Amino acid sequence: MTDAANRPPAEGDDRFILTNRQGHQVYDNQNQRTVGPRGPATLENYQFLEKISHFDRERIPERVVHARGFVSFGTFEATGKWGDEPISQYTRAKLFQEAGKKTDVAVRFSTVIGGHDSSEAARDPRGFAVKFYTEDGNWDLVGNNLAVFFIRDAIKFPDVIHALKPDPITFRQEPARIFDFMSQTPECMHMLVNLFSPRGIPADYRHMQGFGVNTYKWCNKTGDTVLVKYTWQPHQGVKSLTEADAANIQANDTGHASKDLFEAIERSDFPKWDLYVQMMSDDEHPELDWDPLDDTKTWPEQDFEPQLVGTMTLNENVSDHHNENEQIAFGTGVLVDGLDFSDDKMLVGRTFSYSDTQRYRVGPNYLQLPVNSPRRVQVATNQTGGQMSYGRDLGVGQNPHVNYEPSITGGLREGHYQTEDIEGPELTGRLTRARIPRTNDYEQAGQRYQLLEDWEQDDLVTNFTTLIAQADRKVQERMLWHFYMADDDLGSRVGEGLGISLEDVKDLGPLQSQTLTDVEVSRMKNLG
Ligand code: HEM
């Protein structure tokens, strides 16, 4: 490389000389070219035009959700086991196989609703996205800190996000709009009990858990599959903020969580998380009164014991925010051999949405960027062209004229390790639009409330009461009905705050869109 910046520096000054992107040295970076010192300016002024027009394009569209986030890099080290058994019994994914095996990772923590410069002390789920640069290509585990989600069908995602984002006219986040939508969406109750408790404002990124949330599969060498869920547990412990703590922090600093993470890594206080996996057999589990593919549910730990499969250490900060944070791209479709999708209806929608938005947000060749391309595999594709294409993905020794397959004159060939024929499930069923039968929207929401400590329950009730009071009376009543269905104490305390009694709401009955389970029907009958 012989660009101008690499030429010997001026005598006595070892800094590189400024150039433009054509490699031309810049002799004057203070004055543009003009006719005489007072102007007018000339249009052939390449140096000025390149500088200003690049500046005009410095921003790419921010993420439609999770716009504010922060990236760090590190390593994942496997245990080689699931419980006492070799992990190979359940998955052939190479990164998990041997104890001590290390894989590079990039992690992006984020908030969801606010824009790119919004507060990191907001009440909001936190994103917890991990990219593993494995020897079989990349694996992305794109999760959150709250274990569950608002909805269970991807078709509702734009609606839930519109309700949570600012009003399209006033551009303010409006509790009345949020609870209007939530009151008609009973599956969100579990998520709401988490989000409006102190867990909804983690103290910072180092002190929070992470969850894969959706259900995935593992496949072993003989094609046997199991259903799995992932959880990250921080060695630093879990810490949360009350509304008042958060208000104090964001009065002075809207980026306290990124700062905390960056500074911890700078002083070599490297944060760590253990990765646990819960497992169940790959079937419908009719014995459960909830569906294993429903992302509004957690799997009870006493029945599905989480087992340690590895530890992640973050030990390197980003070198450039734009290149590594704004342009990093995660997606639920990015899996490696031995890891697979389940039929979870959110997962399939997510898998389309991530790469779709990234082709628009970053560009069609986003996978050529260093932070997104695999680190340990030579990419070899026949994809060519597109905006910002950078080089060709040629295999070593490939005939450069052959960008198609099959060919007998030197093109790329297919791999041969295929197991889909032995492990692909047989699918039958009527094409339909229907809710899953086992919705069970309230039980885990109620249990979650009961598990909160007293101060957390107090904070939750205050938050619900203050915010729901801003919604229409009909919305307040419907929210109260849902809370009573989840837990009597939650219902009566929020009702007291809103000045609405059980008598006012108990005859509301289920929403038209709702099918209650037998347990829920008897709970409804017993209200009061
Ligand atoms: C980011 C869609 C559900 C976690 C995003 C982005 C989209 C999206 C379009 C922006 C991606 C980008 O610009 O690079 C969806 C859809 C969902 C869904 C359609 C439901 C159907 C979820 C759930 C979780 C989640 C359930 C948590 C388990 C994340 C995270 C990011 C993200 C962590 C940020 C990734 C990053 O840091 O770049 N989502 N999402 N999403 N989503 Fe989702």
PDB file of C-alpha atoms and ligand atoms in Angstrom, residues 61-71 107-112 125-130 141-145 147-158 160-161 191 211-214 216 295 325-332 345-358 361-362, ligand 1:
ATOM      1  CA  PRO A  61     -30.680   5.285   9.176  1.00  0.00           C
ATOM      2  CA  GLU A  62     -30.845   4.335  12.830  1.00  0.00           C
ATOM      3  CA  ARG A  63     -32.288   0.943  13.743  1.00  0.00           C
ATOM      4  CA  VAL A  64     -36.092   1.002  13.714  1.00  0.00           C
ATOM      5  CA  VAL A  65     -35.873  -0.469  17.232  1.00  0.00           C
ATOM      6  CA  HIS A  66     -32.822  -0.798  19.529  1.00  0.00           C
ATOM      7  CA  ALA A  67     -31.318   2.376  18.048  1.00  0.00           C
ATOM      8  CA  ARG A  68     -29.235   3.196  21.126  1.00  0.00           C
ATOM      9  CA  GLY A  69     -26.697   0.537  21.947  1.00  0.00           C
ATOM     10  CA  PHE A  70     -23.109  -0.218  22.767  1.00  0.00           C
ATOM     11  CA  VAL A  71     -20.742  -2.905  21.477  1.00  0.00           C
ATOM     12  CA  VAL A 107     -21.922  -8.195  21.976  1.00  0.00           C
ATOM     13  CA  ARG A 108     -24.339  -5.289  21.564  1.00  0.00           C
ATOM     14  CA  PHE A 109     -26.425  -4.159  24.526  1.00  0.00           C
ATOM     15  CA  SER A 110     -29.229  -1.741  23.740  1.00  0.00           C
ATOM     16  CA  THR A 111     -32.452  -0.055  24.749  1.00  0.00           C
ATOM     17  CA  VAL A 112     -35.444  -0.603  22.452  1.00  0.00           C
ATOM     18  CA  PRO A 125     -36.417  -3.834  27.718  1.00  0.00           C
ATOM     19  CA  ARG A 126     -32.680  -4.111  27.093  1.00  0.00           C
ATOM     20  CA  GLY A 127     -31.316  -5.917  24.041  1.00  0.00           C
ATOM     21  CA  PHE A 128     -28.608  -8.518  24.625  1.00  0.00           C
ATOM     22  CA  ALA A 129     -27.272  -9.588  21.213  1.00  0.00           C
ATOM     23  CA  VAL A 130     -24.223 -11.848  20.879  1.00  0.00           C
ATOM     24  CA  LEU A 141     -28.091 -15.121  19.763  1.00  0.00           C
ATOM     25  CA  VAL A 142     -30.358 -12.044  19.791  1.00  0.00           C
ATOM     26  CA  GLY A 143     -32.099 -11.739  23.142  1.00  0.00           C
ATOM     27  CA  ASN A 144     -33.275  -9.410  25.882  1.00  0.00           C
ATOM     28  CA  ASN A 145     -32.909  -8.989  29.667  1.00  0.00           C
ATOM     29  CA  ALA A 147     -36.841 -13.499  29.577  1.00  0.00           C
ATOM     30  CA  VAL A 148     -40.181 -13.018  27.796  1.00  0.00           C
ATOM     31  CA  PHE A 149     -41.768 -10.744  25.194  1.00  0.00           C
ATOM     32  CA  PHE A 150     -45.031  -8.756  24.771  1.00  0.00           C
ATOM     33  CA  ILE A 151     -46.498 -10.822  21.927  1.00  0.00           C
ATOM     34  CA  ARG A 152     -46.247 -14.336  20.539  1.00  0.00           C
ATOM     35  CA  ASP A 153     -46.978 -13.803  16.846  1.00  0.00           C
ATOM     36  CA  ALA A 154     -44.666 -11.735  14.637  1.00  0.00           C
ATOM     37  CA  ILE A 155     -47.608 -10.193  12.779  1.00  0.00           C
ATOM     38  CA  LYS A 156     -48.278  -8.011  15.840  1.00  0.00           C
ATOM     39  CA  PHE A 157     -44.734  -6.604  16.095  1.00  0.00           C
ATOM     40  CA  PRO A 158     -45.289  -3.336  14.144  1.00  0.00           C
ATOM     41  CA  VAL A 160     -46.725  -3.226  19.665  1.00  0.00           C
ATOM     42  CA  ILE A 161     -43.780  -1.057  18.605  1.00  0.00           C
ATOM     43  CA  MET A 191     -43.850  -8.883  30.139  1.00  0.00           C
ATOM     44  CA  PHE A 211     -32.251 -14.450  27.624  1.00  0.00           C
ATOM     45  CA  GLY A 212     -32.646 -15.924  24.147  1.00  0.00           C
ATOM     46  CA  VAL A 213     -36.430 -15.649  24.809  1.00  0.00           C
ATOM     47  CA  ASN A 214     -37.486 -17.637  21.748  1.00  0.00           C
ATOM     48  CA  TYR A 216     -34.562 -22.967  19.488  1.00  0.00           C
ATOM     49  CA  ASP A 295     -42.195 -16.585  24.004  1.00  0.00           C
ATOM     50  CA  ASN A 325     -21.847  -0.377  16.589  1.00  0.00           C
ATOM     51  CA  GLU A 326     -24.014   1.331  13.971  1.00  0.00           C
ATOM     52  CA  GLN A 327     -23.115  -1.160  11.245  1.00  0.00           C
ATOM     53  CA  ILE A 328     -23.057  -4.397  13.222  1.00  0.00           C
ATOM     54  CA  ALA A 329     -25.979  -6.574  12.164  1.00  0.00           C
ATOM     55  CA  PHE A 330     -27.487  -9.406  14.207  1.00  0.00           C
ATOM     56  CA  GLY A 331     -30.265 -11.765  13.173  1.00  0.00           C
ATOM     57  CA  THR A 332     -32.111 -14.785  14.498  1.00  0.00           C
ATOM     58  CA  LYS A 345     -44.172 -18.065  15.352  1.00  0.00           C
ATOM     59  CA  MET A 346     -42.173 -15.055  16.506  1.00  0.00           C
ATOM     60  CA  LEU A 347     -38.888 -16.583  15.500  1.00  0.00           C
ATOM     61  CA  VAL A 348     -39.826 -17.027  11.863  1.00  0.00           C
ATOM     62  CA  GLY A 349     -41.013 -13.401  11.619  1.00  0.00           C
ATOM     63  CA  ARG A 350     -37.911 -12.101  13.344  1.00  0.00           C
ATOM     64  CA  THR A 351     -35.706 -14.119  11.042  1.00  0.00           C
ATOM     65  CA  PHE A 352     -37.133 -12.379   7.972  1.00  0.00           C
ATOM     66  CA  SER A 353     -37.172  -8.912   9.570  1.00  0.00           C
ATOM     67  CA  TYR A 354     -33.524  -8.594  10.697  1.00  0.00           C
ATOM     68  CA  SER A 355     -31.749  -9.177   7.395  1.00  0.00           C
ATOM     69  CA  ASP A 356     -34.501  -7.312   5.536  1.00  0.00           C
ATOM     70  CA  THR A 357     -33.977  -4.143   7.598  1.00  0.00           C
ATOM     71  CA  GLN A 358     -30.183  -4.509   7.443  1.00  0.00           C
ATOM     72  CA  ARG A 361     -30.336   0.246   6.827  1.00  0.00           C
ATOM     73  CA  VAL A 362     -26.703  -0.697   6.134  1.00  0.00           C
TER      74      VAL A 362
HETATM   75  C1  HEM B   1     -33.388  -5.359  16.745  1.00  0.00           C
HETATM   76  C2  HEM B   1     -37.409  -6.855  14.578  1.00  0.00           C
HETATM   77  C3  HEM B   1     -38.653  -9.366  18.484  1.00  0.00           C
HETATM   78  C4  HEM B   1     -34.318  -8.470  20.333  1.00  0.00           C
HETATM   79  C5  HEM B   1     -34.406  -5.496  15.851  1.00  0.00           C
HETATM   80  C6  HEM B   1     -34.488  -4.820  14.590  1.00  0.00           C
HETATM   81  C7  HEM B   1     -35.614  -5.253  13.989  1.00  0.00           C
HETATM   82  C8  HEM B   1     -36.254  -6.183  14.859  1.00  0.00           C
HETATM   83  C9  HEM B   1     -36.118  -4.843  12.615  1.00  0.00           C
HETATM   84  C10 HEM B   1     -33.472  -3.842  14.052  1.00  0.00           C
HETATM   85  C11 HEM B   1     -32.310  -4.630  13.503  1.00  0.00           C
HETATM   86  C12 HEM B   1     -31.285  -3.768  12.824  1.00  0.00           C
HETATM   87  O1  HEM B   1     -31.603  -2.681  12.348  1.00  0.00           O
HETATM   88  O2  HEM B   1     -30.131  -4.236  12.730  1.00  0.00           O
HETATM   89  C13 HEM B   1     -38.067  -7.699  15.436  1.00  0.00           C
HETATM   90  C14 HEM B   1     -39.310  -8.381  15.139  1.00  0.00           C
HETATM   91  C15 HEM B   1     -39.670  -9.061  16.250  1.00  0.00           C
HETATM   92  C16 HEM B   1     -38.645  -8.827  17.237  1.00  0.00           C
HETATM   93  C17 HEM B   1     -40.034  -8.320  13.803  1.00  0.00           C
HETATM   94  C18 HEM B   1     -40.864  -9.935  16.504  1.00  0.00           C
HETATM   95  C19 HEM B   1     -41.530 -10.511  15.552  1.00  0.00           C
HETATM   96  C20 HEM B   1     -37.586  -9.361  19.319  1.00  0.00           C
HETATM   97  C21 HEM B   1     -37.490 -10.132  20.528  1.00  0.00           C
HETATM   98  C22 HEM B   1     -36.266  -9.854  21.043  1.00  0.00           C
HETATM   99  C23 HEM B   1     -35.590  -8.930  20.162  1.00  0.00           C
HETATM  100  C24 HEM B   1     -38.538 -11.109  21.053  1.00  0.00           C
HETATM  101  C25 HEM B   1     -35.651 -10.402  22.267  1.00  0.00           C
HETATM  102  C26 HEM B   1     -35.583 -11.668  22.476  1.00  0.00           C
HETATM  103  C27 HEM B   1     -33.698  -7.572  19.501  1.00  0.00           C
HETATM  104  C28 HEM B   1     -32.383  -7.028  19.753  1.00  0.00           C
HETATM  105  C29 HEM B   1     -32.126  -6.121  18.725  1.00  0.00           C
HETATM  106  C30 HEM B   1     -33.281  -6.130  17.859  1.00  0.00           C
HETATM  107  C31 HEM B   1     -31.458  -7.367  20.900  1.00  0.00           C
HETATM  108  C32 HEM B   1     -30.910  -5.241  18.576  1.00  0.00           C
HETATM  109  C33 HEM B   1     -29.809  -5.940  17.830  1.00  0.00           C
HETATM  110  C34 HEM B   1     -28.617  -5.020  17.766  1.00  0.00           C
HETATM  111  O3  HEM B   1     -28.080  -4.707  18.848  1.00  0.00           O
HETATM  112  O4  HEM B   1     -28.227  -4.621  16.667  1.00  0.00           O
HETATM  113  N1  HEM B   1     -35.520  -6.308  16.007  1.00  0.00           N
HETATM  114  N2  HEM B   1     -37.683  -7.994  16.708  1.00  0.00           N
HETATM  115  N3  HEM B   1     -36.426  -8.650  19.131  1.00  0.00           N
HETATM  116  N4  HEM B   1     -34.193  -7.023  18.354  1.00  0.00           N
HETATM  117 FE1  HEM B   1     -35.930  -7.515  17.548  1.00  0.00          FE
END
